[in-house]
XYZ file of N, CA and C in Angstrom:
288
model
N -28.005 -117.089 62.478
C -27.399 -118.099 61.817
C -26.089 -117.160 60.778
N -25.136 -117.947 60.834
C -24.521 -117.356 58.382
C -24.285 -117.119 58.182
N -24.877 -116.700 56.972
C -25.205 -116.767 55.604
C -23.582 -117.127 55.091
N -23.571 -118.582 54.643
C -22.349 -118.411 53.541
C -21.746 -118.597 52.624
N -21.944 -118.313 50.830
C -21.683 -118.523 49.966
C -20.649 -119.221 49.692
N -21.421 -120.765 48.216
C -20.056 -121.386 47.808
C -18.928 -120.883 46.710
N -17.787 -120.949 46.314
C -17.836 -120.629 44.910
C -18.617 -120.875 44.054
N -19.058 -122.150 44.085
C -19.571 -122.603 43.125
C -20.971 -121.329 42.899
N -21.407 -121.463 44.121
C -23.243 -120.047 43.787
C -22.723 -119.190 43.495
N -21.655 -118.255 43.795
C -21.247 -116.810 43.460
C -21.462 -116.982 42.083
N -19.823 -117.976 41.438
C -20.745 -117.777 39.925
C -21.144 -118.358 39.271
N -22.275 -119.173 40.134
C -23.373 -119.349 39.383
C -24.415 -117.692 39.171
N -24.056 -116.872 40.313
C -24.989 -115.958 40.685
C -24.572 -115.060 39.598
N -23.273 -114.773 39.264
C -22.605 -113.859 38.379
C -22.893 -114.179 36.730
N -22.955 -115.242 36.554
C -23.368 -116.579 35.572
C -24.903 -115.271 34.967
N -25.587 -116.389 36.019
C -27.307 -115.557 35.638
C -27.085 -113.925 35.696
N -25.897 -112.977 35.930
C -26.561 -111.626 36.505
C -25.724 -111.025 34.490
N -24.602 -111.528 34.025
C -24.259 -112.042 33.137
C -25.687 -111.797 32.436
N -26.152 -112.649 32.326
C -27.278 -112.957 31.069
C -27.813 -112.302 31.040
N -28.226 -111.692 32.189
C -29.586 -111.176 32.018
C -29.461 -109.437 31.358
N -28.493 -109.844 32.169
C -27.548 -108.320 31.715
C -27.554 -107.503 30.024
N -27.634 -108.413 29.488
C -27.502 -108.537 28.239
C -29.028 -107.854 27.558
N -30.112 -108.625 28.116
C -31.316 -107.685 27.887
C -31.513 -106.535 28.740
N -30.870 -106.900 29.214
C -31.085 -105.320 30.658
C -30.534 -105.318 31.806
N -30.198 -104.547 31.953
C -29.364 -104.021 33.148
C -30.058 -104.032 34.164
N -31.058 -103.207 34.395
C -31.846 -103.369 35.388
C -32.299 -104.041 36.410
N -32.786 -104.916 35.048
C -32.952 -106.398 35.560
C -32.672 -107.574 36.381
N -31.245 -107.091 35.622
C -30.099 -107.906 35.746
C -29.837 -107.536 37.330
N -29.515 -106.208 37.988
C -29.403 -105.661 38.820
C -30.927 -106.146 39.832
N -32.332 -106.091 39.479
C -32.888 -106.748 40.791
C -33.620 -107.806 41.051
N -32.674 -108.389 39.932
C -32.902 -109.790 40.729
C -31.394 -110.288 41.475
N -30.612 -109.831 40.450
C -29.407 -110.157 41.905
C -29.494 -109.527 43.428
N -30.268 -108.104 43.131
C -30.461 -108.020 44.446
C -31.718 -108.779 45.675
N -32.113 -108.951 44.261
C -33.670 -109.730 45.454
C -32.762 -110.723 45.353
N -32.484 -112.503 45.023
C -31.923 -113.388 45.133
C -30.641 -113.471 46.113
N -29.882 -111.929 46.588
C -28.756 -112.061 47.852
C -29.595 -111.819 48.410
N -30.530 -110.457 48.764
C -31.557 -110.522 50.093
C -32.649 -112.028 50.539
N -33.057 -113.067 49.688
C -33.260 -113.609 49.829
C -32.805 -114.750 50.467
N -31.422 -114.887 50.421
C -30.374 -116.340 50.939
C -30.491 -115.703 52.436
N -29.887 -114.172 52.783
C -29.569 -113.504 53.690
C -30.846 -112.880 54.745
N -31.802 -113.616 54.128
C -33.216 -113.090 54.770
C -33.010 -114.956 56.045
N -32.523 -115.838 54.934
C -32.710 -117.004 55.607
C -32.063 -117.670 57.373
N -31.467 -116.693 57.259
C -30.253 -116.454 59.073
C -31.574 -116.480 59.848
N -32.886 -115.532 59.366
C -33.222 -115.482 60.737
C -34.734 -116.752 60.594
N -34.379 -117.810 59.240
C -35.345 -119.054 59.999
C -34.635 -120.022 58.560
N -33.982 -120.136 59.350
C -33.409 -121.366 57.749
C -34.855 -122.560 56.962
N -35.337 -122.851 58.504
C -36.540 -124.142 57.660
C -37.424 -123.221 56.926
N -37.534 -122.508 56.164
C -38.592 -121.492 55.902
C -38.618 -122.255 54.408
N -37.966 -122.926 53.899
C -38.752 -123.574 52.952
C -38.298 -125.417 52.860
N -39.208 -125.876 51.133
C -39.370 -127.332 51.651
C -37.315 -128.287 52.053
N -37.488 -129.208 51.835
C -36.168 -129.767 51.878
C -36.335 -130.229 50.137
N -34.671 -130.149 49.637
C -34.439 -129.704 48.525
C -34.845 -131.463 47.952
N -35.826 -131.741 47.031
C -36.750 -132.749 46.576
C -35.489 -133.525 45.093
N -34.465 -133.108 44.699
C -33.272 -133.693 44.552
C -32.143 -134.070 45.054
N -32.189 -133.517 45.846
C -30.963 -134.216 46.555
C -31.135 -135.800 47.376
N -30.653 -136.576 46.594
C -30.612 -138.191 47.004
C -30.091 -137.946 48.818
N -30.833 -138.909 49.231
C -30.289 -139.577 50.754
C -30.497 -137.641 51.803
N -31.983 -137.025 51.335
C -31.218 -135.835 52.195
C -31.590 -136.364 53.738
N -30.731 -135.569 54.426
C -31.119 -135.832 55.845
C -31.902 -134.695 56.759
N -32.351 -133.836 55.910
C -33.482 -132.542 55.774
C -32.593 -131.456 56.360
N -30.709 -131.997 55.737
C -30.729 -130.514 55.883
C -30.339 -129.518 54.350
N -30.817 -130.293 53.979
C -30.760 -129.492 52.742
C -32.262 -129.591 51.711
N -31.743 -127.914 51.667
C -33.102 -126.609 51.430
C -32.840 -126.396 49.825
N -34.281 -125.645 49.824
C -34.149 -125.078 47.969
C -35.030 -124.444 48.049
N -35.493 -123.522 47.496
C -36.209 -122.479 47.012
C -36.302 -121.838 45.052
N -37.218 -121.050 44.505
C -37.360 -120.829 43.284
C -37.539 -119.724 43.523
N -36.844 -118.154 42.809
C -37.723 -116.792 42.769
C -36.534 -116.631 41.654
N -37.883 -116.148 40.687
C -37.500 -115.361 39.594
C -37.310 -116.393 38.637
N -37.829 -117.788 38.186
C -36.787 -118.730 37.997
C -35.482 -119.306 37.841
N -34.953 -118.902 39.307
C -33.865 -119.538 40.051
C -33.886 -120.409 41.131
N -33.460 -121.409 41.198
C -33.550 -122.234 41.914
C -32.524 -121.868 42.807
N -32.681 -122.125 44.476
C -31.642 -121.653 44.968
C -31.037 -123.324 46.107
N -30.238 -123.931 46.508
C -30.152 -124.289 46.937
C -28.813 -124.367 48.358
N -30.041 -124.538 49.931
C -28.990 -123.655 50.251
C -28.819 -125.513 51.967
N -27.627 -125.266 51.931
C -27.653 -126.668 53.193
C -27.449 -126.023 54.676
N -27.979 -126.323 55.494
C -28.283 -125.959 57.573
C -27.550 -126.970 57.705
N -26.287 -126.636 57.942
C -25.189 -127.202 58.412
C -24.423 -126.436 60.219
N -25.037 -126.536 61.128
C -24.889 -126.211 62.630
C -25.361 -124.328 62.835
N -24.849 -123.704 62.708
C -24.881 -122.176 62.932
C -24.565 -121.873 60.949
N -24.227 -122.141 60.687
C -24.241 -121.743 59.144
C -25.386 -122.327 58.474
N -24.988 -121.080 57.146
C -26.294 -121.497 55.871
C -25.405 -121.519 54.888
N -25.164 -122.394 54.414
C -24.233 -122.889 53.385
C -24.970 -122.391 51.987
N -25.003 -121.204 51.000
C -25.667 -121.515 49.528
C -25.093 -122.424 48.558
N -25.556 -123.355 48.471
C -24.381 -124.628 47.125
C -24.669 -123.515 45.958
N -25.639 -123.726 45.234
C -26.103 -123.395 44.176
C -27.083 -122.769 43.798
N -27.105 -122.281 42.261
C -28.061 -121.062 41.644
C -28.146 -121.924 40.447
N -29.123 -122.386 40.454
C -29.672 -122.680 38.292
C -30.587 -122.605 37.514
N -30.663 -121.948 36.767
C -32.850 -121.536 36.326
C -33.524 -122.794 36.590
N -34.305 -122.829 36.653
C -35.300 -123.920 37.161
C -35.610 -124.981 35.611
N -35.000 -123.647 33.853
C -35.162 -125.193 32.717
C -33.692 -125.704 32.703
N -33.312 -125.569 33.491
C -31.245 -126.303 33.449
C -32.201 -127.572 33.611
N -32.022 -128.713 33.795
C -31.937 -130.314 34.073
C -31.270 -129.820 35.642
N -31.320 -131.255 36.399
C -30.999 -130.723 37.961
C -29.354 -131.925 37.581
N -28.909 -130.955 38.281
C -27.390 -131.734 38.870
C -27.991 -132.941 39.665
N -27.541 -134.259 39.745
C -27.229 -135.110 40.310
C -26.501 -134.827 42.320
N -26.715 -135.097 42.692
C -26.230 -133.997 44.343
C -26.050 -135.096 45.048
């Protein structure tokens, strides 16, 4: 399976990196690399994480996980895994 990042998810990751880098460039790099690695590991096992509890009418293709207090939402579509969104867990979930 191929992992594809949405433009929104890329922007979210960039914002997180910039925010963490304000206090520690080293930590920002660690978080960035770890989150990217976690998403690319999904290609081997896309159903590794639970269904996204914030997705209304989830048909089973929407999943999510948390790492370093960031929540990564993704969708399994055919032979693609689409990284949809990344947000800090203290943020209110968006309705989607």
